PDB file of C-alpha atoms in Angstrom:
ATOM      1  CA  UNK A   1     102.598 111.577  99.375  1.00 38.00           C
ATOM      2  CA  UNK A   2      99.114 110.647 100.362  1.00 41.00           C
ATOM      3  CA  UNK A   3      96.808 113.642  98.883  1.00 39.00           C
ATOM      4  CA  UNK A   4      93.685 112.513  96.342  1.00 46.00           C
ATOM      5  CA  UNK A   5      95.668 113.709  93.763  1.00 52.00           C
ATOM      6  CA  UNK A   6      99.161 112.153  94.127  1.00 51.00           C
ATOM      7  CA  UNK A   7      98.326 109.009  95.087  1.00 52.00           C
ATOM      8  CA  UNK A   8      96.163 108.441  91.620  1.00 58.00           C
ATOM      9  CA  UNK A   9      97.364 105.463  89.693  1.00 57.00           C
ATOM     10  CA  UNK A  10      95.448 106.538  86.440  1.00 66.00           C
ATOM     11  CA  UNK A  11      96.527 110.425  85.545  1.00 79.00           C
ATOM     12  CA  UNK A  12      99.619 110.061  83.185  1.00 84.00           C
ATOM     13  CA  UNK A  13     101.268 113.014  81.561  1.00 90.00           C
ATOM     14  CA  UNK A  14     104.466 113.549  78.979  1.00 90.00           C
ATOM     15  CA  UNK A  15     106.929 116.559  77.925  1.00 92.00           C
ATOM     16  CA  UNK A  16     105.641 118.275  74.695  1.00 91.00           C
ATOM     17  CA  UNK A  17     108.697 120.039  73.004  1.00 87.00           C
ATOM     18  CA  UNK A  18     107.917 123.975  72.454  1.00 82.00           C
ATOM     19  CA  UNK A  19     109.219 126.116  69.322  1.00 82.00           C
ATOM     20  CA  UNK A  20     109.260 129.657  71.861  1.00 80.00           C
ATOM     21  CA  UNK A  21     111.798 127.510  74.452  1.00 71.00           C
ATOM     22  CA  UNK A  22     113.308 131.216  74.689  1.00 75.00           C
ATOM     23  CA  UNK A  23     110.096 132.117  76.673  1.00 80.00           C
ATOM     24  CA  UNK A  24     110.423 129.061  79.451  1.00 84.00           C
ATOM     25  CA  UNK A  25     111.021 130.230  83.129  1.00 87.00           C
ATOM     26  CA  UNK A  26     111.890 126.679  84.992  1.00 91.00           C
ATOM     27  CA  UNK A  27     112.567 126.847  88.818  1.00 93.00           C
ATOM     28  CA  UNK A  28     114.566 123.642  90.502  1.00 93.00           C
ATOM     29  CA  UNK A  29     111.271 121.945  91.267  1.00 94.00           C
ATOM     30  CA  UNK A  30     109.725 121.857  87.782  1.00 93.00           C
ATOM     31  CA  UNK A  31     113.450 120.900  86.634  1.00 93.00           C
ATOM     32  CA  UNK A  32     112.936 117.886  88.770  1.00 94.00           C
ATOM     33  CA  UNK A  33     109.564 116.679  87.838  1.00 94.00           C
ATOM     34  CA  UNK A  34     109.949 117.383  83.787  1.00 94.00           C
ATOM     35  CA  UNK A  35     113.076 114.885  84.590  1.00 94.00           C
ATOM     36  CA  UNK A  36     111.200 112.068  86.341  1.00 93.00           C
ATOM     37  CA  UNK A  37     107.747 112.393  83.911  1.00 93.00           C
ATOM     38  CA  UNK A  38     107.310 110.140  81.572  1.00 89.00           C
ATOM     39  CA  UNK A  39     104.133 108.997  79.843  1.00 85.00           C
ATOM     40  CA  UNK A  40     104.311 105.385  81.034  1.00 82.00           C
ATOM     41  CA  UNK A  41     104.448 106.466  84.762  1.00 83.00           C
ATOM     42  CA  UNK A  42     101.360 107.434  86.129  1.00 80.00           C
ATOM     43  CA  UNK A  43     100.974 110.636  88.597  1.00 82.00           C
ATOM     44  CA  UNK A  44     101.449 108.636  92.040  1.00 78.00           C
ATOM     45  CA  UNK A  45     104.615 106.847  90.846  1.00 81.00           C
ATOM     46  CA  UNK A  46     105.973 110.275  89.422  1.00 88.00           C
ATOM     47  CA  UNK A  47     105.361 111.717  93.179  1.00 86.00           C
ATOM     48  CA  UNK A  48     106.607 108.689  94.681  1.00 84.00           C
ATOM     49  CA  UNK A  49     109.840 109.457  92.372  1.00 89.00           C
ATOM     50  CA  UNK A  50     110.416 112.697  92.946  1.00 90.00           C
ATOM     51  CA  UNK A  51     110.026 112.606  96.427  1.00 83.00           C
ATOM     52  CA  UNK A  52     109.060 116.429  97.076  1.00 88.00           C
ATOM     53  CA  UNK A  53     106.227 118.274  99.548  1.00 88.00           C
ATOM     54  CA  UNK A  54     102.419 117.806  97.909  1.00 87.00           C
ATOM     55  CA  UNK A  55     102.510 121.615  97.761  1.00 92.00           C
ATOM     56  CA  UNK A  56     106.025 121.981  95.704  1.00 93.00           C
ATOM     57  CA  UNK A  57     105.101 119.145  93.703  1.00 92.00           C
ATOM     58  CA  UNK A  58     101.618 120.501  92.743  1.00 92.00           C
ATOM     59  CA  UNK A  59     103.022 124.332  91.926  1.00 95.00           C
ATOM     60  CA  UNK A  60     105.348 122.333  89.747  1.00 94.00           C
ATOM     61  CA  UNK A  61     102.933 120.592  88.177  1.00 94.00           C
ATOM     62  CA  UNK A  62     100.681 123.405  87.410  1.00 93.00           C
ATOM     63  CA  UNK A  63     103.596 125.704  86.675  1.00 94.00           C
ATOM     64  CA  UNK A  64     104.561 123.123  83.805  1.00 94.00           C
ATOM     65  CA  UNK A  65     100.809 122.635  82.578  1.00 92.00           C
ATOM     66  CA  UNK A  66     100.600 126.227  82.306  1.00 92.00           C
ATOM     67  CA  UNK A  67     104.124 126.668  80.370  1.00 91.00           C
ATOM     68  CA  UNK A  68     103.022 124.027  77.968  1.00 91.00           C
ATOM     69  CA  UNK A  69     105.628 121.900  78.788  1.00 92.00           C
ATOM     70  CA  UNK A  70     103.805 118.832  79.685  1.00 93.00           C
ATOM     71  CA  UNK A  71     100.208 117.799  78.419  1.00 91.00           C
ATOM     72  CA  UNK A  72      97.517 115.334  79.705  1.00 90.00           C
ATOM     73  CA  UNK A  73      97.697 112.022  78.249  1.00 87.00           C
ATOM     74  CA  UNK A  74      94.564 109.369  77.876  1.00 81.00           C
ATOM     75  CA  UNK A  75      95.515 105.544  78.814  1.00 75.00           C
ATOM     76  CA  UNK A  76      93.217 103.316  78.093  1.00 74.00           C
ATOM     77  CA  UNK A  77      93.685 101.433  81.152  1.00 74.00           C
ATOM     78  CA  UNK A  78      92.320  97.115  80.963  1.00 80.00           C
ATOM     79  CA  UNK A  79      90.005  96.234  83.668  1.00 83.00           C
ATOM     80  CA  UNK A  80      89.296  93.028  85.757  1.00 86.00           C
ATOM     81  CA  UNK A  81      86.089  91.776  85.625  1.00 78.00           C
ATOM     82  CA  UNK A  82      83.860  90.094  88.640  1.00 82.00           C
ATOM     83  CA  UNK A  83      85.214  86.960  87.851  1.00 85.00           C
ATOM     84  CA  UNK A  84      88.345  88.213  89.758  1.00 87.00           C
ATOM     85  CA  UNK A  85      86.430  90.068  92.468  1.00 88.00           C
ATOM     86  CA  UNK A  86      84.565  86.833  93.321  1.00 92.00           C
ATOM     87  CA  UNK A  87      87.960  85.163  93.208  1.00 92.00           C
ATOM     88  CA  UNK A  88      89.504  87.880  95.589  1.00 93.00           C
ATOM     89  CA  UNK A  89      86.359  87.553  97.775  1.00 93.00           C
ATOM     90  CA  UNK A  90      86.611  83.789  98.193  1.00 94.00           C
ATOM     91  CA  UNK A  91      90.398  83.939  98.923  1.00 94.00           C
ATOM     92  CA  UNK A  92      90.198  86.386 101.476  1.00 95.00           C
ATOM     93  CA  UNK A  93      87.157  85.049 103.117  1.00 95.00           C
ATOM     94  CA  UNK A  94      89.033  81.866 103.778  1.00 94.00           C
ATOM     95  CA  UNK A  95      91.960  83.612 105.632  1.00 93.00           C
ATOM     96  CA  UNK A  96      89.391  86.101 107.680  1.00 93.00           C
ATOM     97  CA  UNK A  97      86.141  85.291 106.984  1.00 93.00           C
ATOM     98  CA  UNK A  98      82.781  86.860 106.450  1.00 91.00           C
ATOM     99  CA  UNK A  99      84.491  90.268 106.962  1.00 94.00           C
ATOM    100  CA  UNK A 100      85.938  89.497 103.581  1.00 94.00           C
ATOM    101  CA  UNK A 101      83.590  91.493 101.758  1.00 91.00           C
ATOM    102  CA  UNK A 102      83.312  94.498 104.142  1.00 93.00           C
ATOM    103  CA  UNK A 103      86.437  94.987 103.564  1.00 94.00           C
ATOM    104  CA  UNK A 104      86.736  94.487 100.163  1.00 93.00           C
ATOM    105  CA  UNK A 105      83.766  97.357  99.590  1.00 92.00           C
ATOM    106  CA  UNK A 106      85.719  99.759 102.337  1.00 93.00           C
ATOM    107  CA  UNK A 107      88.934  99.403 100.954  1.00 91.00           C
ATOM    108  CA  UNK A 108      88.047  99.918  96.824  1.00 89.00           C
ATOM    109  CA  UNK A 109      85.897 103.059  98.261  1.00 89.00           C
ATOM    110  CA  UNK A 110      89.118 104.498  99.714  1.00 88.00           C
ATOM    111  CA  UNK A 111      91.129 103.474  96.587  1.00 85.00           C
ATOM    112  CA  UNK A 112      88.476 104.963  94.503  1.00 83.00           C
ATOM    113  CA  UNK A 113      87.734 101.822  92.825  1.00 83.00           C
ATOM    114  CA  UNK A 114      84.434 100.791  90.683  1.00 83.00           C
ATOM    115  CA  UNK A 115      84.504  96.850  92.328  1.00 80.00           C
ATOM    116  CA  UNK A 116      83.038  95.479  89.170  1.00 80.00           C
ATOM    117  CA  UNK A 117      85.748  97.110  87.063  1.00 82.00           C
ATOM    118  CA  UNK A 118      89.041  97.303  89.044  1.00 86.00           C
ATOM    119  CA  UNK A 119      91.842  98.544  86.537  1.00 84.00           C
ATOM    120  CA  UNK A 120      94.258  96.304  86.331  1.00 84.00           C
ATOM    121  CA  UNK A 121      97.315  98.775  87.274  1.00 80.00           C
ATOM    122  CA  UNK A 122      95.577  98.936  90.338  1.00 84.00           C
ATOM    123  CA  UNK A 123      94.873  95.487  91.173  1.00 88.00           C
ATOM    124  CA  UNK A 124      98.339  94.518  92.967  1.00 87.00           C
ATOM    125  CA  UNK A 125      97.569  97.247  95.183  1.00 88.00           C
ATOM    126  CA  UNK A 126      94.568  96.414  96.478  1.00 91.00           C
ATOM    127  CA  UNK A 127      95.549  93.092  96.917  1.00 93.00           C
ATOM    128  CA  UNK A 128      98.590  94.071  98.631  1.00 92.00           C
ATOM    129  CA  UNK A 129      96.656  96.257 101.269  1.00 92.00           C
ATOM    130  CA  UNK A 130      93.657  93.372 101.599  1.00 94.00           C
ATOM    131  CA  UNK A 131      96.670  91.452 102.925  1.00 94.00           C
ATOM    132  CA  UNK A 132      97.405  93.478 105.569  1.00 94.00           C
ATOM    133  CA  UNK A 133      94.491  92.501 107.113  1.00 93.00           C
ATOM    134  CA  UNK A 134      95.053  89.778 107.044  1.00 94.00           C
ATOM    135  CA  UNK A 135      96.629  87.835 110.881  1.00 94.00           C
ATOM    136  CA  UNK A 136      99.574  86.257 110.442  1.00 93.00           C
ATOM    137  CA  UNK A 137     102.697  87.094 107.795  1.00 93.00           C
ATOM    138  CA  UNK A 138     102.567  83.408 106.536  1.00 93.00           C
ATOM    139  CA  UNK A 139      98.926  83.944 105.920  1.00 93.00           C
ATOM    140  CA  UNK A 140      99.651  87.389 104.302  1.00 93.00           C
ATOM    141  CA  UNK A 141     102.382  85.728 101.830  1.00 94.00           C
ATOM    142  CA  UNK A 142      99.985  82.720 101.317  1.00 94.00           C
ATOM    143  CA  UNK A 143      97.093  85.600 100.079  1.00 94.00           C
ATOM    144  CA  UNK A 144      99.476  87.454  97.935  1.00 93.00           C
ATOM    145  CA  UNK A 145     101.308  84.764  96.281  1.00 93.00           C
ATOM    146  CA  UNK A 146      97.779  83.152  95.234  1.00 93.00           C
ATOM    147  CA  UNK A 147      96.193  86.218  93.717  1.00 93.00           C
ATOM    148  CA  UNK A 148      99.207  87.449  91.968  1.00 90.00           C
ATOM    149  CA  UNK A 149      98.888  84.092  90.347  1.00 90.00           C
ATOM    150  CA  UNK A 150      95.430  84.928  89.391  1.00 89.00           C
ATOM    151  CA  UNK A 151      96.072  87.693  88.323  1.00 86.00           C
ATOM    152  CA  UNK A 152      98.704  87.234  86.080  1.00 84.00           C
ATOM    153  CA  UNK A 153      96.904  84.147  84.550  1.00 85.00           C
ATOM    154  CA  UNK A 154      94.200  86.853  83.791  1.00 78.00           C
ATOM    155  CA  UNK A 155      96.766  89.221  82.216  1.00 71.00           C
ATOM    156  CA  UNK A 156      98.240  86.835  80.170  1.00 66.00           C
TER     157      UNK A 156
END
């Protein structure tokens, strides 16, 4: 599911448990997502879960916001610093180069990423698709397996 809302790594939701249950209509799609949602899964791995149509899955979704059966929730959600940006720069500038940082800027834009504060949830992913750039699998694995190592020395 690749729509600006689905694939957002930073919209969580949970069930909220109504007194008037009497007055719930629930078709087999909202069944399904009320099933997979869960307030430590954020919207895109929910869709990625459920595995339905962007369309069914957001008349779902609406139909259960409106029903009150699931509500918005907040996550305060860490961020990375620059210290790993310059980190991520310098690594992949070594495997392709000046392009490095073209990339970098085009690919956080289409991720809808602030560079200087990358949210950590999110930071495997963009890593992950900077690597596909990148010529060459060993080269690719050589990437990854580096800054996952950054980055879970900065997690921990």
């Amino acid at each position: 599911m690749d729509n600006g809302l689905t694939n957002r790594t930073d919209i969580y939701y949970r069930k909220v448990i109504r007194k008037d249950n009497d007055k719930v209509l629930l078709d087999a799609d909202m069944i399904r997502l009320l099933i997979v949602i869960d307030e430590n899964k954020s919207l895109y791995q929910i869709s990625e879960e459920v595995d339905m149509g962007n369309t069914a899955f957001m008349e779902a979704l609406s139909k259960l916001l409106d029903q009150g059966l699931i509500e918005p929730v907040k996550k305060d959600i860490a961020v990375l610093d620059k210290t790993f940006l310059e980190i991520l720069r310098m690594n992949l500038s070594k495997a392709i180069g000046p392009i490095a940082e073209i990339l970098i800027e085009d690919l956080t834009a289409d991720m809808q990423l602030n560079p200087s504060a990358i949210p950590v949830n999110q930071a495997a992913e963009l890593i992950a698709q900077l690597a596909l750039e990148i010529p060459g699998e060993e080269n690719q694995m050589q990437f990854k397996k580096s800054m996952l190592a950054v980055l879970n020395k900065i997690k921990s």
